[in-house]
Amino acid sequence: MSLAKNVDLLRRLPRLDGLRFAELGRSADASSPLEEVTGFGDNPGALRMFAFVPAQLQKPRALVVVLHGCGQTAAGYDLGAGWSTLAKHYGFALLMPEQQRINNGNTCFNWFNPEDTARDSGEAHSIREMIAHMAEAHRIDPRRIFITGLSAGGGMTSVMLATYPEVFAAGAVIAGLPYGIASNLREALDGMFHSPVRPARELGDLVRNASDYRGPWPKVSVWHGSADRTVNPGNANEIVKQWLDLHDLPEAPMAETNVDGYPRQAWWGKDGETLVESYAITDMAHGTPLGLADNDQRYGVEGAFLIEAGISSSYHIAKFFGLTGWIADAAKAEAKPTSKSTSKPTSKPAAQPALTPAPHLARSIRAAVAEQPAEPTREEARGFDLGQIITRALTAAGLMK
């Protein structure tokens, strides 16, 4: 297909999808827990700001920034991906910037526009201002700020991680693209449809040149459907290469496991913390994968580019961010007194609710042990399933059926 036909296709088809997404956004707006925030600071990118802050927040307080895809609204994507439900359940603040049609006819974040992808400029600066407003207004721990996004929102997630790496502890890119591969529409189309292969050092330098920051770099989780015909799945490999170079990690994965039926590759640092991970959602088209989480709960609603795949990407991303070890309902119940006290009150302040482990302790233990770097050879890692060993141990101990 010629470039001219590609451009024409891009101009026509997303607008049709955008109509469906606009309907989804409108249907979600009335009941959405998101609230619009105005006057948050400089807004050179002319974006709208929506946020949700649950009544109970885990400590230290955390913030997740979520960027929607083309044709979507903040409320529509929240409904589909289930982020506000996760935020309420696990007690973290949620920020969802929203694109406007005056900036992009298909409400895509402009992940390839030089004015919007440079530090302290355009849409990137607007999102940074929103984060600063949330951090101050809700006393967010600066070490617990995270970001994720789908498609063009995934591309803008790469932009934010590259231009403001000191702001984020981690990020997750779903069906997105690496930072810096496009500075105009032609290059953006080439990246989307063909995903040219670049040297890892070149990809890493694109991020290093985006700011004066030199590390430590954010952790990154990458998700992509293998049957994606909108954004070439090769982009997932390029994103991984970009961040492996920044973290000075080898190209070969340190572990290859299976999560809910899908292959996951992982790389960890010297202290054993996973720094880069990649999920290949076999036979899935362009979109955010949905399904049951490890706690047997479902987050999100299936829809256009929100695809039932048997795995909850939103939950696993929140888990990668380190946000799922605390539950608001359990903490609230524990804070309630079990009986009336007749003792005299003292001036000692009341204790804060303790952090409560998430359900399915066996699964949590199994996942934690699987993450520990025993530094096996690649051949040993592929044939050695730590999860099965822990499962058998827990079953034998009567802790798991």
mmCIF file of C-alpha atoms in Angstrom:
data_model
loop_
_atom_site.group_PDB
_atom_site.id
_atom_site.type_symbol
_atom_site.label_atom_id
_atom_site.label_comp_id
_atom_site.label_asym_id
_atom_site.label_seq_id
_atom_site.Cartn_x
_atom_site.Cartn_y
_atom_site.Cartn_z
ATOM 1 C CA MET A 1 0.000 0.000 0.000
ATOM 2 C CA SER A 2 1.394 3.412 -0.940
ATOM 3 C CA LEU A 3 2.076 6.163 1.574
ATOM 4 C CA ALA A 4 -0.707 8.269 0.054
ATOM 5 C CA LYS A 5 -3.203 5.453 0.572
ATOM 6 C CA ASN A 6 -1.944 4.933 4.117
ATOM 7 C CA VAL A 7 -2.496 8.602 4.881
ATOM 8 C CA ASP A 8 -5.973 8.487 3.381
ATOM 9 C CA LEU A 9 -6.804 5.351 5.366
ATOM 10 C CA LEU A 10 -5.551 6.959 8.570
ATOM 11 C CA ARG A 11 -7.690 10.011 7.942
ATOM 12 C CA ARG A 12 -10.886 8.063 7.293
ATOM 13 C CA LEU A 13 -10.956 4.935 9.469
ATOM 14 C CA PRO A 14 -10.091 6.346 12.919
ATOM 15 C CA ARG A 15 -12.890 8.888 12.568
ATOM 16 C CA LEU A 16 -15.372 6.048 12.211
ATOM 17 C CA ASP A 17 -13.900 4.352 15.286
ATOM 18 C CA GLY A 18 -13.912 7.722 17.006
ATOM 19 C CA LEU A 19 -17.672 7.917 16.655
ATOM 20 C CA ARG A 20 -18.047 4.655 18.541
ATOM 21 C CA PHE A 21 -15.595 5.816 21.179
ATOM 22 C CA ALA A 22 -17.394 9.139 21.541
ATOM 23 C CA GLU A 23 -20.576 7.206 22.291
ATOM 24 C CA LEU A 24 -18.711 5.078 24.846
ATOM 25 C CA GLY A 25 -17.280 8.195 26.461
ATOM 26 C CA ARG A 26 -20.663 9.894 26.672
ATOM 27 C CA SER A 27 -22.305 6.832 28.181
ATOM 28 C CA ALA A 28 -19.569 6.663 30.802
ATOM 29 C CA ASP A 29 -19.534 10.352 31.689
ATOM 30 C CA ALA A 30 -22.805 10.368 33.631
ATOM 31 C CA SER A 31 -21.770 7.678 36.091
ATOM 32 C CA SER A 32 -18.001 8.179 35.965
ATOM 33 C CA PRO A 33 -16.223 8.805 39.272
ATOM 34 C CA LEU A 34 -13.767 11.059 37.445
ATOM 35 C CA GLU A 35 -14.024 14.756 38.170
ATOM 36 C CA GLU A 36 -12.657 17.518 35.987
ATOM 37 C CA VAL A 37 -9.981 19.753 37.497
ATOM 38 C CA THR A 38 -9.375 23.241 36.125
ATOM 39 C CA GLY A 39 -6.736 25.806 36.948
ATOM 40 C CA PHE A 40 -4.071 23.150 37.515
ATOM 41 C CA GLY A 41 -1.258 25.282 36.068
ATOM 42 C CA ASP A 42 0.249 26.028 32.666
ATOM 43 C CA ASN A 43 -1.561 24.214 29.867
ATOM 44 C CA PRO A 44 0.273 24.833 26.573
ATOM 45 C CA GLY A 45 -1.079 21.563 25.177
ATOM 46 C CA ALA A 46 -4.711 22.622 25.808
ATOM 47 C CA LEU A 47 -5.599 19.299 27.460
ATOM 48 C CA ARG A 48 -8.392 18.617 29.952
ATOM 49 C CA MET A 49 -7.636 17.141 33.365
ATOM 50 C CA PHE A 50 -9.756 14.482 35.091
ATOM 51 C CA ALA A 51 -8.974 12.836 38.410
ATOM 52 C CA PHE A 52 -10.285 10.379 40.975
ATOM 53 C CA VAL A 53 -9.049 10.225 44.562
ATOM 54 C CA PRO A 54 -10.643 7.522 46.754
ATOM 55 C CA ALA A 55 -11.522 8.215 50.379
ATOM 56 C CA GLN A 56 -8.748 5.921 51.597
ATOM 57 C CA LEU A 57 -5.219 6.119 50.237
ATOM 58 C CA GLN A 58 -2.461 3.637 50.928
ATOM 59 C CA LYS A 59 0.723 4.984 52.469
ATOM 60 C CA PRO A 60 3.012 6.183 51.085
ATOM 61 C CA ARG A 61 0.471 7.789 48.757
ATOM 62 C CA ALA A 62 0.692 6.851 45.095
ATOM 63 C CA LEU A 63 -0.527 8.338 41.801
ATOM 64 C CA VAL A 64 -1.206 6.580 38.491
ATOM 65 C CA VAL A 65 -1.466 8.632 35.282
ATOM 66 C CA VAL A 66 -3.550 6.940 32.558
ATOM 67 C CA LEU A 67 -3.578 8.115 28.916
ATOM 68 C CA HIS A 68 -6.444 7.039 26.640
ATOM 69 C CA GLY A 69 -6.174 6.027 22.979
ATOM 70 C CA CYS A 70 -7.442 7.681 19.805
ATOM 71 C CA GLY A 71 -11.153 8.454 19.690
ATOM 72 C CA GLN A 72 -11.530 7.830 23.402
ATOM 73 C CA THR A 73 -12.341 10.014 26.389
ATOM 74 C CA ALA A 74 -10.869 9.790 29.859
ATOM 75 C CA ALA A 75 -14.172 8.467 31.247
ATOM 76 C CA GLY A 76 -14.645 6.015 28.385
ATOM 77 C CA TYR A 77 -11.207 4.495 28.770
ATOM 78 C CA ASP A 78 -11.556 4.387 32.544
ATOM 79 C CA LEU A 79 -14.811 2.452 32.175
ATOM 80 C CA GLY A 80 -13.202 0.033 29.740
ATOM 81 C CA ALA A 81 -9.866 -0.518 31.481
ATOM 82 C CA GLY A 82 -11.213 -0.333 35.050
ATOM 83 C CA TRP A 83 -8.631 2.003 36.546
ATOM 84 C CA SER A 84 -10.910 3.870 38.953
ATOM 85 C CA THR A 85 -12.167 0.534 40.315
ATOM 86 C CA LEU A 86 -8.567 -0.504 40.908
ATOM 87 C CA ALA A 87 -7.812 2.890 42.467
ATOM 88 C CA LYS A 88 -10.690 2.552 44.930
ATOM 89 C CA HIS A 89 -9.882 -1.065 45.765
ATOM 90 C CA TYR A 90 -6.167 -0.529 46.303
ATOM 91 C CA GLY A 91 -6.178 3.060 47.509
ATOM 92 C CA PHE A 92 -4.230 5.160 45.017
ATOM 93 C CA ALA A 93 -4.953 8.456 43.268
ATOM 94 C CA LEU A 94 -5.791 8.494 39.566
ATOM 95 C CA LEU A 95 -5.061 11.194 36.967
ATOM 96 C CA MET A 96 -6.503 10.909 33.461
ATOM 97 C CA PRO A 97 -5.579 13.692 31.016
ATOM 98 C CA GLU A 98 -7.931 14.043 28.047
ATOM 99 C CA GLN A 99 -7.203 15.172 24.505
ATOM 100 C CA GLN A 100 -9.478 17.684 22.750
ATOM 101 C CA ARG A 101 -10.582 17.664 19.116
ATOM 102 C CA ILE A 102 -9.204 21.167 18.643
ATOM 103 C CA ASN A 103 -5.740 19.610 19.068
ATOM 104 C CA ASN A 104 -6.316 16.384 17.144
ATOM 105 C CA GLY A 105 -9.402 15.514 15.109
ATOM 106 C CA ASN A 106 -9.344 11.925 16.365
ATOM 107 C CA THR A 107 -8.521 12.915 19.974
ATOM 108 C CA CYS A 108 -5.124 11.172 19.740
ATOM 109 C CA PHE A 109 -2.335 12.461 21.926
ATOM 110 C CA ASN A 110 0.231 13.963 19.557
ATOM 111 C CA TRP A 111 3.048 11.551 20.405
ATOM 112 C CA PHE A 112 4.989 12.427 17.213
ATOM 113 C CA ASN A 113 4.628 16.218 17.141
ATOM 114 C CA PRO A 114 7.944 17.870 18.178
ATOM 115 C CA GLU A 115 6.094 20.699 19.941
ATOM 116 C CA ASP A 116 4.217 18.205 22.129
ATOM 117 C CA THR A 117 6.991 15.705 22.798
ATOM 118 C CA ALA A 118 9.771 17.917 24.168
ATOM 119 C CA ARG A 119 10.392 18.631 27.822
ATOM 120 C CA ASP A 120 8.614 21.790 29.055
ATOM 121 C CA SER A 121 6.623 22.049 25.837
ATOM 122 C CA GLY A 122 3.091 21.383 24.582
ATOM 123 C CA GLU A 123 1.111 18.373 25.719
ATOM 124 C CA ALA A 124 4.021 16.859 27.647
ATOM 125 C CA HIS A 125 4.300 20.016 29.753
ATOM 126 C CA SER A 126 0.519 20.105 30.347
ATOM 127 C CA ILE A 127 0.586 16.540 31.689
ATOM 128 C CA ARG A 128 3.581 17.404 33.881
ATOM 129 C CA GLU A 129 1.645 20.358 35.336
ATOM 130 C CA MET A 130 -1.314 18.093 36.121
ATOM 131 C CA ILE A 131 0.997 15.673 37.939
ATOM 132 C CA ALA A 132 2.531 18.490 39.979
ATOM 133 C CA HIS A 133 -0.964 19.704 40.924
ATOM 134 C CA MET A 134 -2.039 16.219 42.046
ATOM 135 C CA ALA A 135 1.178 15.671 43.989
ATOM 136 C CA GLU A 136 0.745 18.882 45.948
ATOM 137 C CA ALA A 137 -3.016 18.698 46.442
ATOM 138 C CA HIS A 138 -3.025 15.090 47.672
ATOM 139 C CA ARG A 139 0.447 14.781 49.231
ATOM 140 C CA ILE A 140 1.619 12.121 46.772
ATOM 141 C CA ASP A 141 4.959 10.486 47.509
ATOM 142 C CA PRO A 142 7.267 11.679 44.681
ATOM 143 C CA ARG A 143 8.775 8.183 44.558
ATOM 144 C CA ARG A 144 5.365 6.620 43.789
ATOM 145 C CA ILE A 145 4.212 8.258 40.562
ATOM 146 C CA PHE A 146 3.442 5.942 37.629
ATOM 147 C CA ILE A 147 2.100 6.253 34.078
ATOM 148 C CA THR A 148 0.445 4.018 31.490
ATOM 149 C CA GLY A 149 -1.394 4.426 28.204
ATOM 150 C CA LEU A 150 -2.909 2.707 25.168
ATOM 151 C CA SER A 151 -1.931 3.237 21.521
ATOM 152 C CA ALA A 152 -1.362 6.988 21.012
ATOM 153 C CA GLY A 153 -1.619 7.187 24.803
ATOM 154 C CA GLY A 154 1.074 4.519 24.888
ATOM 155 C CA GLY A 155 3.191 6.626 22.575
ATOM 156 C CA MET A 156 2.678 9.606 24.878
ATOM 157 C CA THR A 157 3.568 7.400 27.850
ATOM 158 C CA SER A 158 6.922 6.807 26.145
ATOM 159 C CA VAL A 159 7.203 10.583 25.690
ATOM 160 C CA MET A 160 6.586 11.298 29.370
ATOM 161 C CA LEU A 161 9.003 8.601 30.556
ATOM 162 C CA ALA A 162 11.686 10.024 28.255
ATOM 163 C CA THR A 163 11.170 13.743 28.834
ATOM 164 C CA TYR A 164 10.498 13.556 32.599
ATOM 165 C CA PRO A 165 12.225 10.341 33.727
ATOM 166 C CA GLU A 166 12.914 11.766 37.193
ATOM 167 C CA VAL A 167 9.159 12.065 37.813
ATOM 168 C CA PHE A 168 8.188 8.413 37.316
ATOM 169 C CA ALA A 169 9.069 5.262 39.227
ATOM 170 C CA ALA A 170 7.650 3.095 36.436
ATOM 171 C CA GLY A 171 5.542 3.118 33.294
ATOM 172 C CA ALA A 172 3.553 0.696 31.129
ATOM 173 C CA VAL A 173 3.060 0.994 27.376
ATOM 174 C CA ILE A 174 0.142 -0.864 25.749
ATOM 175 C CA ALA A 175 0.203 -1.187 21.930
ATOM 176 C CA GLY A 176 2.398 1.901 21.767
ATOM 177 C CA LEU A 177 5.661 3.033 20.254
ATOM 178 C CA PRO A 178 9.174 3.921 21.448
ATOM 179 C CA TYR A 179 10.153 7.497 22.119
ATOM 180 C CA GLY A 180 11.689 9.646 19.422
ATOM 181 C CA ILE A 181 11.126 7.505 16.324
ATOM 182 C CA ALA A 182 8.877 10.059 14.600
ATOM 183 C CA SER A 183 8.761 13.826 14.263
ATOM 184 C CA ASN A 184 6.112 14.090 11.521
ATOM 185 C CA LEU A 185 3.138 12.190 10.095
ATOM 186 C CA ARG A 186 5.174 10.261 7.518
ATOM 187 C CA GLU A 187 7.577 8.948 10.153
ATOM 188 C CA ALA A 188 4.681 8.183 12.492
ATOM 189 C CA LEU A 189 2.954 6.073 9.822
ATOM 190 C CA ASP A 190 6.190 4.263 9.066
ATOM 191 C CA GLY A 191 6.637 3.486 12.750
ATOM 192 C CA MET A 192 3.043 2.342 13.165
ATOM 193 C CA PHE A 193 2.831 0.115 10.108
ATOM 194 C CA HIS A 194 6.397 -1.122 9.676
ATOM 195 C CA SER A 195 8.314 -0.557 12.937
ATOM 196 C CA PRO A 196 11.808 -0.236 11.427
ATOM 197 C CA VAL A 197 14.476 -2.013 13.467
ATOM 198 C CA ARG A 198 17.017 0.329 15.082
ATOM 199 C CA PRO A 199 20.172 -0.350 17.089
ATOM 200 C CA ALA A 200 19.583 -0.448 20.840
ATOM 201 C CA ARG A 201 22.135 2.301 21.485
ATOM 202 C CA GLU A 202 20.398 4.597 18.995
ATOM 203 C CA LEU A 203 17.058 4.016 20.719
ATOM 204 C CA GLY A 204 18.570 4.622 24.137
ATOM 205 C CA ASP A 205 20.230 7.830 22.965
ATOM 206 C CA LEU A 206 16.841 9.187 21.875
ATOM 207 C CA VAL A 207 15.775 9.071 25.532
ATOM 208 C CA ARG A 208 19.103 10.254 26.931
ATOM 209 C CA ASN A 209 18.957 13.292 24.637
ATOM 210 C CA ALA A 210 15.429 14.206 25.786
ATOM 211 C CA SER A 211 16.645 15.590 29.143
ATOM 212 C CA ASP A 212 19.755 16.121 31.257
ATOM 213 C CA TYR A 213 18.741 13.231 33.539
ATOM 214 C CA ARG A 214 21.097 10.240 33.727
ATOM 215 C CA GLY A 215 19.303 7.789 35.964
ATOM 216 C CA PRO A 216 18.254 5.731 37.725
ATOM 217 C CA TRP A 217 15.689 5.145 34.997
ATOM 218 C CA PRO A 218 12.016 4.175 35.461
ATOM 219 C CA LYS A 219 10.947 0.542 35.289
ATOM 220 C CA VAL A 220 8.932 -0.323 32.158
ATOM 221 C CA SER A 221 6.230 -2.875 31.352
ATOM 222 C CA VAL A 222 5.370 -3.449 27.666
ATOM 223 C CA TRP A 223 2.135 -5.033 26.359
ATOM 224 C CA HIS A 224 1.224 -5.779 22.737
ATOM 225 C CA GLY A 225 -1.126 -8.057 20.826
ATOM 226 C CA SER A 226 0.618 -10.295 18.302
ATOM 227 C CA ALA A 227 -2.209 -9.786 15.774
ATOM 228 C CA ASP A 228 -2.197 -5.978 16.023
ATOM 229 C CA ARG A 229 -2.708 -4.483 12.548
ATOM 230 C CA THR A 230 -2.895 -0.869 13.739
ATOM 231 C CA VAL A 231 0.449 -0.585 15.526
ATOM 232 C CA ASN A 232 2.989 -3.159 14.345
ATOM 233 C CA PRO A 233 3.876 -5.572 17.195
ATOM 234 C CA GLY A 234 7.538 -5.013 16.356
ATOM 235 C CA ASN A 235 7.212 -1.758 18.269
ATOM 236 C CA ALA A 236 7.056 -3.739 21.516
ATOM 237 C CA ASN A 237 10.505 -5.157 20.787
ATOM 238 C CA GLU A 238 11.831 -1.674 20.005
ATOM 239 C CA ILE A 239 10.455 -0.255 23.271
ATOM 240 C CA VAL A 240 12.050 -3.114 25.197
ATOM 241 C CA LYS A 241 15.384 -2.536 23.414
ATOM 242 C CA GLN A 242 15.207 1.187 24.215
ATOM 243 C CA TRP A 243 14.830 0.581 27.941
ATOM 244 C CA LEU A 244 17.218 -2.371 28.125
ATOM 245 C CA ASP A 245 19.893 -0.061 26.748
ATOM 246 C CA LEU A 246 19.063 2.610 29.340
ATOM 247 C CA HIS A 247 19.210 0.062 32.168
ATOM 248 C CA ASP A 248 22.353 -1.518 30.703
ATOM 249 C CA LEU A 249 20.702 -4.941 30.523
ATOM 250 C CA PRO A 250 21.362 -7.751 28.025
ATOM 251 C CA GLU A 251 19.071 -8.295 25.058
ATOM 252 C CA ALA A 252 18.360 -11.926 26.010
ATOM 253 C CA PRO A 253 15.603 -12.206 28.648
ATOM 254 C CA MET A 254 16.645 -13.375 32.103
ATOM 255 C CA ALA A 255 13.384 -15.264 32.556
ATOM 256 C CA GLU A 256 10.612 -16.452 30.265
ATOM 257 C CA THR A 257 7.415 -17.480 32.021
ATOM 258 C CA ASN A 258 3.746 -17.975 31.245
ATOM 259 C CA VAL A 259 1.138 -15.703 32.873
ATOM 260 C CA ASP A 260 -2.540 -16.537 32.347
ATOM 261 C CA GLY A 261 -1.629 -18.351 29.147
ATOM 262 C CA TYR A 262 0.631 -15.660 27.656
ATOM 263 C CA PRO A 263 4.428 -15.434 27.415
ATOM 264 C CA ARG A 264 6.157 -12.906 29.649
ATOM 265 C CA GLN A 265 9.817 -11.983 29.435
ATOM 266 C CA ALA A 266 11.602 -10.253 32.296
ATOM 267 C CA TRP A 267 14.908 -8.557 33.059
ATOM 268 C CA TRP A 268 16.051 -7.602 36.553
ATOM 269 C CA GLY A 269 18.729 -5.453 38.108
ATOM 270 C CA LYS A 270 21.508 -6.291 40.539
ATOM 271 C CA ASP A 271 19.164 -6.033 43.533
ATOM 272 C CA GLY A 272 16.686 -8.477 41.998
ATOM 273 C CA GLU A 273 13.999 -5.930 41.118
ATOM 274 C CA THR A 274 12.355 -6.428 37.730
ATOM 275 C CA LEU A 275 13.261 -3.401 35.601
ATOM 276 C CA VAL A 276 11.808 -4.377 32.220
ATOM 277 C CA GLU A 277 9.062 -6.843 31.376
ATOM 278 C CA SER A 278 7.200 -7.649 28.171
ATOM 279 C CA TYR A 279 3.875 -9.428 27.583
ATOM 280 C CA ALA A 280 2.995 -10.787 24.132
ATOM 281 C CA ILE A 281 -0.776 -11.313 23.984
ATOM 282 C CA THR A 282 -1.012 -14.081 21.407
ATOM 283 C CA ASP A 283 -3.525 -13.555 18.561
ATOM 284 C CA MET A 284 -4.907 -10.341 20.108
ATOM 285 C CA ALA A 285 -5.628 -7.330 17.890
ATOM 286 C CA HIS A 286 -5.077 -3.655 18.742
ATOM 287 C CA GLY A 287 -6.280 -2.787 22.219
ATOM 288 C CA THR A 288 -6.057 -3.211 25.977
ATOM 289 C CA PRO A 289 -6.329 -6.834 27.196
ATOM 290 C CA LEU A 290 -9.023 -7.524 29.788
ATOM 291 C CA GLY A 291 -9.776 -10.504 32.015
ATOM 292 C CA LEU A 292 -9.888 -11.805 35.570
ATOM 293 C CA ALA A 293 -7.120 -10.695 37.906
ATOM 294 C CA ASP A 294 -5.122 -12.846 40.326
ATOM 295 C CA ASN A 295 -7.654 -11.975 43.029
ATOM 296 C CA ASP A 296 -10.488 -13.436 40.909
ATOM 297 C CA GLN A 297 -11.916 -9.971 40.312
ATOM 298 C CA ARG A 298 -12.588 -8.375 36.964
ATOM 299 C CA TYR A 299 -11.628 -4.802 36.142
ATOM 300 C CA GLY A 300 -13.063 -2.984 33.130
ATOM 301 C CA VAL A 301 -15.703 -3.533 30.461
ATOM 302 C CA GLU A 302 -15.152 -5.018 27.002
ATOM 303 C CA GLY A 303 -15.578 -2.620 24.079
ATOM 304 C CA ALA A 304 -13.859 -1.193 21.010
ATOM 305 C CA PHE A 305 -10.091 -1.636 21.503
ATOM 306 C CA LEU A 306 -10.843 -3.071 24.965
ATOM 307 C CA ILE A 307 -10.468 -6.765 24.325
ATOM 308 C CA GLU A 308 -11.375 -9.844 26.354
ATOM 309 C CA ALA A 309 -8.144 -11.820 26.453
ATOM 310 C CA GLY A 310 -8.272 -13.735 29.732
ATOM 311 C CA ILE A 311 -5.694 -11.486 31.389
ATOM 312 C CA SER A 312 -6.249 -8.164 33.150
ATOM 313 C CA SER A 313 -3.495 -5.861 31.930
ATOM 314 C CA SER A 314 -4.649 -3.071 34.249
ATOM 315 C CA TYR A 315 -4.321 -5.318 37.300
ATOM 316 C CA HIS A 316 -0.941 -6.727 36.290
ATOM 317 C CA ILE A 317 0.343 -3.227 35.542
ATOM 318 C CA ALA A 318 -0.829 -2.023 38.968
ATOM 319 C CA LYS A 319 0.922 -5.069 40.436
ATOM 320 C CA PHE A 320 4.115 -4.215 38.529
ATOM 321 C CA PHE A 321 3.857 -0.708 39.989
ATOM 322 C CA GLY A 322 3.713 -2.264 43.483
ATOM 323 C CA LEU A 323 0.178 -1.078 44.254
ATOM 324 C CA THR A 324 -1.750 -4.305 44.908
ATOM 325 C CA GLY A 325 -0.508 -5.261 48.360
ATOM 326 C CA TRP A 326 -3.108 -3.160 50.150
ATOM 327 C CA ILE A 327 -6.912 -3.211 50.089
ATOM 328 C CA ALA A 328 -9.055 -0.242 51.119
ATOM 329 C CA ASP A 329 -12.033 -2.320 52.306
ATOM 330 C CA ALA A 330 -9.870 -4.545 54.499
ATOM 331 C CA ALA A 331 -8.050 -1.569 56.001
ATOM 332 C CA LYS A 332 -11.363 0.141 56.707
ATOM 333 C CA ALA A 333 -12.750 -2.943 58.435
ATOM 334 C CA GLU A 334 -9.618 -3.332 60.540
ATOM 335 C CA ALA A 335 -9.812 0.311 61.629
ATOM 336 C CA LYS A 336 -13.287 -0.220 63.159
ATOM 337 C CA PRO A 337 -13.289 -1.010 66.929
ATOM 338 C CA THR A 338 -14.522 -4.505 67.771
ATOM 339 C CA SER A 339 -16.152 -3.401 71.035
ATOM 340 C CA LYS A 340 -16.924 -0.242 72.962
ATOM 341 C CA SER A 341 -14.059 0.980 75.098
ATOM 342 C CA THR A 342 -14.611 2.329 78.628
ATOM 343 C CA SER A 343 -11.041 3.461 79.130
ATOM 344 C CA LYS A 344 -10.218 7.117 79.375
ATOM 345 C CA PRO A 345 -9.087 8.771 76.140
ATOM 346 C CA THR A 346 -5.456 9.700 75.860
ATOM 347 C CA SER A 347 -3.657 12.281 73.781
ATOM 348 C CA LYS A 348 -1.852 9.561 71.838
ATOM 349 C CA PRO A 349 -2.929 9.695 68.188
ATOM 350 C CA ALA A 350 -4.828 6.751 66.785
ATOM 351 C CA ALA A 351 -2.777 4.203 64.893
ATOM 352 C CA GLN A 352 -3.104 4.197 61.133
ATOM 353 C CA PRO A 353 -4.767 1.159 59.521
ATOM 354 C CA ALA A 354 -2.182 -1.497 58.860
ATOM 355 C CA LEU A 355 -1.344 -2.509 55.314
ATOM 356 C CA THR A 356 -3.360 -5.618 54.586
ATOM 357 C CA PRO A 357 -2.152 -8.272 52.173
ATOM 358 C CA ALA A 358 -4.243 -8.867 49.085
ATOM 359 C CA PRO A 359 -6.228 -12.130 48.882
ATOM 360 C CA HIS A 360 -4.764 -15.343 47.478
ATOM 361 C CA LEU A 361 -1.601 -15.265 49.561
ATOM 362 C CA ALA A 362 -0.325 -18.367 47.826
ATOM 363 C CA ARG A 363 -0.367 -16.639 44.471
ATOM 364 C CA SER A 364 1.375 -13.599 45.884
ATOM 365 C CA ILE A 365 4.103 -15.732 47.455
ATOM 366 C CA ARG A 366 4.467 -17.714 44.248
ATOM 367 C CA ALA A 367 4.854 -14.553 42.172
ATOM 368 C CA ALA A 368 7.309 -12.988 44.620
ATOM 369 C CA VAL A 369 9.549 -16.037 44.702
ATOM 370 C CA ALA A 370 9.430 -16.327 40.910
ATOM 371 C CA GLU A 371 10.770 -12.772 40.695
ATOM 372 C CA GLN A 372 13.899 -13.518 42.729
ATOM 373 C CA PRO A 373 17.023 -13.734 40.558
ATOM 374 C CA ALA A 374 18.646 -17.050 41.226
ATOM 375 C CA GLU A 375 20.824 -16.186 38.221
ATOM 376 C CA PRO A 376 20.289 -19.490 36.381
ATOM 377 C CA THR A 377 21.435 -19.971 32.820
ATOM 378 C CA ARG A 378 18.896 -19.192 30.120
ATOM 379 C CA GLU A 379 18.431 -22.904 29.465
ATOM 380 C CA GLU A 380 17.762 -23.545 33.163
ATOM 381 C CA ALA A 381 15.363 -20.591 33.417
ATOM 382 C CA ARG A 382 13.265 -21.895 30.527
ATOM 383 C CA GLY A 383 12.986 -25.417 31.911
ATOM 384 C CA PHE A 384 12.717 -24.546 35.585
ATOM 385 C CA ASP A 385 9.262 -23.447 36.781
ATOM 386 C CA LEU A 386 9.620 -21.961 40.269
ATOM 387 C CA GLY A 387 5.878 -21.317 40.364
ATOM 388 C CA GLN A 388 5.089 -25.027 40.135
ATOM 389 C CA ILE A 389 7.574 -25.813 42.899
ATOM 390 C CA ILE A 390 6.008 -23.229 45.236
ATOM 391 C CA THR A 391 2.523 -24.447 44.363
ATOM 392 C CA ARG A 392 3.421 -28.007 45.299
ATOM 393 C CA ALA A 393 5.061 -26.817 48.523
ATOM 394 C CA LEU A 394 2.035 -24.783 49.571
ATOM 395 C CA THR A 395 -0.323 -27.633 48.702
ATOM 396 C CA ALA A 396 1.726 -30.081 50.755
ATOM 397 C CA ALA A 397 1.660 -27.658 53.674
ATOM 398 C CA GLY A 398 -2.124 -27.440 53.487
ATOM 399 C CA LEU A 399 -2.002 -23.749 52.576
ATOM 400 C CA MET A 400 -3.367 -24.211 49.085
ATOM 401 C CA LYS A 401 -5.895 -26.596 47.595
#
